[in-house]
PDB file of C-alpha atoms in Angstrom:
ATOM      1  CA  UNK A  42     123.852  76.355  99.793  1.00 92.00           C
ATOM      2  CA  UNK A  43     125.928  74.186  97.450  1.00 94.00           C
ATOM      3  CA  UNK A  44     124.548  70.911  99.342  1.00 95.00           C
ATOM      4  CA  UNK A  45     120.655  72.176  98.609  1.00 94.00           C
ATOM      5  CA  UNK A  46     121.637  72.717  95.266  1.00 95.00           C
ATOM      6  CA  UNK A  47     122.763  69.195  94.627  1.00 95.00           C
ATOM      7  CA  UNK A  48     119.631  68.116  96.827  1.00 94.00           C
ATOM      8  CA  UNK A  49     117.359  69.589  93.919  1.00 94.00           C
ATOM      9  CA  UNK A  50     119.312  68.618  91.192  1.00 93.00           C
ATOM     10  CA  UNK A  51     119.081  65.545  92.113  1.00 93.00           C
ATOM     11  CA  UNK A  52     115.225  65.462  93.236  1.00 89.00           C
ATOM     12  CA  UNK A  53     114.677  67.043  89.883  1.00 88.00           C
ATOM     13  CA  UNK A  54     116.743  64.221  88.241  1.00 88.00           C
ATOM     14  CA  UNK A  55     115.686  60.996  90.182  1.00 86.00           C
ATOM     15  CA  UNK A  56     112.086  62.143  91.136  1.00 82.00           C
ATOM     16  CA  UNK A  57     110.418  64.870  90.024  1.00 81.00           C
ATOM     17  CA  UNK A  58     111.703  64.345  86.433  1.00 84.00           C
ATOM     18  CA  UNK A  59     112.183  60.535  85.666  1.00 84.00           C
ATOM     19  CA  UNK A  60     110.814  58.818  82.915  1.00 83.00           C
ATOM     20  CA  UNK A  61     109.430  56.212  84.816  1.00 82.00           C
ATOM     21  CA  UNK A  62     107.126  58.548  86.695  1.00 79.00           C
ATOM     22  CA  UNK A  63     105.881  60.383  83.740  1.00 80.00           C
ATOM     23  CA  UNK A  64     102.679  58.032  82.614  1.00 80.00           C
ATOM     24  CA  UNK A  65     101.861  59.171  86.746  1.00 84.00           C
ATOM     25  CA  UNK A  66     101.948  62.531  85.567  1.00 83.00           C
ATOM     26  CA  UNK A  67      97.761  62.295  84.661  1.00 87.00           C
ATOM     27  CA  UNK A  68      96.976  61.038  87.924  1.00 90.00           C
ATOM     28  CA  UNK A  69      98.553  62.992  90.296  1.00 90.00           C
ATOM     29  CA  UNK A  70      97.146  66.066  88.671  1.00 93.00           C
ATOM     30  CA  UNK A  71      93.942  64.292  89.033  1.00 95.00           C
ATOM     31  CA  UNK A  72      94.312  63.847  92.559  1.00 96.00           C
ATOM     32  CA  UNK A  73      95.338  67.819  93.412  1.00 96.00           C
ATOM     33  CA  UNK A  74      92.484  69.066  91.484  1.00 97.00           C
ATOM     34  CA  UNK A  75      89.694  66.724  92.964  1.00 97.00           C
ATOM     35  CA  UNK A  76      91.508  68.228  96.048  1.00 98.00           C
ATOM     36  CA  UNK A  77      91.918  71.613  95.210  1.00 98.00           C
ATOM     37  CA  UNK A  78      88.680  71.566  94.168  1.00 98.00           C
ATOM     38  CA  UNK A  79      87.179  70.345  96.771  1.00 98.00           C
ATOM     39  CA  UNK A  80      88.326  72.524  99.241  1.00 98.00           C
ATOM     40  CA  UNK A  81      87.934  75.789  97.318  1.00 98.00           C
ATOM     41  CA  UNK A  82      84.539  75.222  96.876  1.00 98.00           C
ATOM     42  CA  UNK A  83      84.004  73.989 100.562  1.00 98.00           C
ATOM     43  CA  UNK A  84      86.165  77.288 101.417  1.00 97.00           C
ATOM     44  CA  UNK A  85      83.983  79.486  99.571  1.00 97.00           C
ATOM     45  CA  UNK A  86      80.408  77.781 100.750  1.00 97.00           C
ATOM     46  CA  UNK A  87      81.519  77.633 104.728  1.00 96.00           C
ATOM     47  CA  UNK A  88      84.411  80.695 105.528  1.00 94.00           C
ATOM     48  CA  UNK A  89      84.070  81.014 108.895  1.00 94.00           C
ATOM     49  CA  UNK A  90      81.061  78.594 109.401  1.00 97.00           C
ATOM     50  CA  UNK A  91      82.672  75.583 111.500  1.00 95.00           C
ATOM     51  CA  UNK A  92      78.996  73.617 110.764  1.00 95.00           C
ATOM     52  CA  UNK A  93      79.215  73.850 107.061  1.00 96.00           C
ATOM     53  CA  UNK A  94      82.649  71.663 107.219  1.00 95.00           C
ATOM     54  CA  UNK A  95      80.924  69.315 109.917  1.00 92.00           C
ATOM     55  CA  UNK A  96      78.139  68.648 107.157  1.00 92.00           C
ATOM     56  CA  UNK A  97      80.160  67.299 104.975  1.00 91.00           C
ATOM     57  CA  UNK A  98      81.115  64.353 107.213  1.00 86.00           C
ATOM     58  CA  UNK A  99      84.527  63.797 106.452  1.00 89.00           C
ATOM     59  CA  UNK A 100      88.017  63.998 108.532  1.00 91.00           C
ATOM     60  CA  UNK A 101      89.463  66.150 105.654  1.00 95.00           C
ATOM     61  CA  UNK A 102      87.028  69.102 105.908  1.00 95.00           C
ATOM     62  CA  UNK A 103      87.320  69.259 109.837  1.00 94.00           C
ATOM     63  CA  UNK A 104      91.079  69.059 109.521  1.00 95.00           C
ATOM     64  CA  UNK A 105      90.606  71.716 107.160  1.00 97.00           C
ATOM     65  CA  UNK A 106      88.695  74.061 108.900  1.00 97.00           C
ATOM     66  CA  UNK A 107      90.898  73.303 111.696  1.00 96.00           C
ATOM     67  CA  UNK A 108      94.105  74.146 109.895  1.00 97.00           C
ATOM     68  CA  UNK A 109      91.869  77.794 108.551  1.00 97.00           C
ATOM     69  CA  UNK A 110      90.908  78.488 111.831  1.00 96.00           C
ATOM     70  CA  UNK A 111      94.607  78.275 113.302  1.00 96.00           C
ATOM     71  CA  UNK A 112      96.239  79.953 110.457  1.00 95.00           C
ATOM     72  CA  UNK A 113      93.221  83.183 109.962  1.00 94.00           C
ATOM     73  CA  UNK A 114      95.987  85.630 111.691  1.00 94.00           C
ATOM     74  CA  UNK A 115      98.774  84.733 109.220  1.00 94.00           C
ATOM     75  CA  UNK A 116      96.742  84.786 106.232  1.00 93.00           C
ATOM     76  CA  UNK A 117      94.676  87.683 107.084  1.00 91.00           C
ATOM     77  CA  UNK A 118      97.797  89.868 109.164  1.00 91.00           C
ATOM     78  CA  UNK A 119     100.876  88.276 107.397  1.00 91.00           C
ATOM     79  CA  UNK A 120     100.248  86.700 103.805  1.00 84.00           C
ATOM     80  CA  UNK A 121      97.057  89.703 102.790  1.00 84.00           C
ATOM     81  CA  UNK A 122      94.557  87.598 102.398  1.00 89.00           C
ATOM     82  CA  UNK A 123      93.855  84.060 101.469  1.00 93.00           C
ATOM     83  CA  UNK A 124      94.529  83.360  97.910  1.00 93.00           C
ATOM     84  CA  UNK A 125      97.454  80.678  99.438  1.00 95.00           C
ATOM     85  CA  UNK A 126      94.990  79.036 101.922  1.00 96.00           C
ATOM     86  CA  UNK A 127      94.211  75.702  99.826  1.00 97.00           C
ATOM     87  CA  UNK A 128      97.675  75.458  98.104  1.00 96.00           C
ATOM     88  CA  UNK A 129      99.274  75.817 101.253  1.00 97.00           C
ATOM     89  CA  UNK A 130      97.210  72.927 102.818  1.00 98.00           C
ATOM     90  CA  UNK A 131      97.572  70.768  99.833  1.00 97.00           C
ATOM     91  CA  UNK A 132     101.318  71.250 100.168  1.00 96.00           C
ATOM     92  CA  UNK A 133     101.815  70.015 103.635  1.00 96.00           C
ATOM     93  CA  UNK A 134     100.287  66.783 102.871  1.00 96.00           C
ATOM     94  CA  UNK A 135     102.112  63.304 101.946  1.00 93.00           C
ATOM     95  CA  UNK A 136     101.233  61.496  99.051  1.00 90.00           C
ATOM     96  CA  UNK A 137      99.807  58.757 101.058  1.00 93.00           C
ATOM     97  CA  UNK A 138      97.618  61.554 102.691  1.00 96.00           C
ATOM     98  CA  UNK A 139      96.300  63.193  99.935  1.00 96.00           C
ATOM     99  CA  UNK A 140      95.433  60.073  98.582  1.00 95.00           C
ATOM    100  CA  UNK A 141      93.685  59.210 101.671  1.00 94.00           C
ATOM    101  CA  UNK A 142      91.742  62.294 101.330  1.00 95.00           C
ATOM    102  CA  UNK A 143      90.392  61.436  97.888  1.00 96.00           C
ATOM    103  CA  UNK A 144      89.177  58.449  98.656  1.00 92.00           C
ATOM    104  CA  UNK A 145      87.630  60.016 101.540  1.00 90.00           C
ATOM    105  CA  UNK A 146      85.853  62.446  99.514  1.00 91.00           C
ATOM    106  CA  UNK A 147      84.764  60.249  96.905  1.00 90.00           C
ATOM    107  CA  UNK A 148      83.693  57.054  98.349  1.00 83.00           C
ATOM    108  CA  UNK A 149      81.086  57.843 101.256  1.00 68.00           C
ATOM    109  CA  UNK A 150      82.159  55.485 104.573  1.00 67.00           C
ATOM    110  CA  UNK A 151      78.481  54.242 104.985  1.00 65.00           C
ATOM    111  CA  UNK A 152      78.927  52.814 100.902  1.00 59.00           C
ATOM    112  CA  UNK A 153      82.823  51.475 102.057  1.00 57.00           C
ATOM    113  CA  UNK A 154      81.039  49.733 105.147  1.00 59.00           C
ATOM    114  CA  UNK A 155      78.035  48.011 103.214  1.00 60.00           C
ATOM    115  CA  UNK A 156      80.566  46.968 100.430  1.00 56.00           C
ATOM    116  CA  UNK A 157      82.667  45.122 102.832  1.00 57.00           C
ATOM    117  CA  UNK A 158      80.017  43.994 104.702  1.00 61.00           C
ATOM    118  CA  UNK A 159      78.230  43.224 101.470  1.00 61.00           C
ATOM    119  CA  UNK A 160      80.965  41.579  99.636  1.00 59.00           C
ATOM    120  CA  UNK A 161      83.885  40.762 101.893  1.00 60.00           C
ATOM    121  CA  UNK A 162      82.124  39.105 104.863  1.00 62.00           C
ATOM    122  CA  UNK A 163      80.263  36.941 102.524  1.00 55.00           C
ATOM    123  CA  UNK A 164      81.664  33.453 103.126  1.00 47.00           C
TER     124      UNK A 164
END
């Protein structure tokens, strides 16, 4: 107990808390409400539909459906209901991964293709 306690001190100090980090602050609330967001609304529109998630084309909303359709017991036998569903999701992921799913959701792959093709191939 004493150990986690100096673990979150210390995460609190050095991390979570540092000065340095603080003009971040903006962005990463940026990036969990584009993604909270996102996914509440998509939530809302498809419940239980597995072909309103395809529509949208993207990895994140089939992992997301994915990760809804594994976890319905819990929420719906366990937690009472799904007011945790998005948070929860948002919370497992890395930073590198939730950035990854930004990008994803705001930059359509055909447009990322054409600009490399466009711009980056040009010799």
């Amino acid at each position: 107990f004493n150990a986690m306690i100096q673990l979150k001190d210390f995460n609190y100090s050095r991390i979570y808390k540092n000065p340095r980090l603080s003009s971040y602050h903006r962005y990463f609330e940026r990036v969990l409400k584009t993604l909270g967001d996102y996914l509440a609304d998509l939530y809302q529109k498809g419940g239980d539909d597995e072909s309103v998630y395809k529509a949208e084309n993207n990895f994140l909303a089939a992992r997301f459906f994915d990760f809804y359709s594994k976890m319905k017991d819990f929420y719906e036998n366990v937690d009472g209901g799904y007011d945790n569903l998005v948070f929860d999701y948002i919370a497992g992921m890395t930073d590198n991964y939730a950035l990854s799913c930004v990008n994803e959701i705001l930059v359509p792959r055909k447009f990322e293709y054409q600009f490399n093709e466009i711009f980056l191939n040009e010799g």
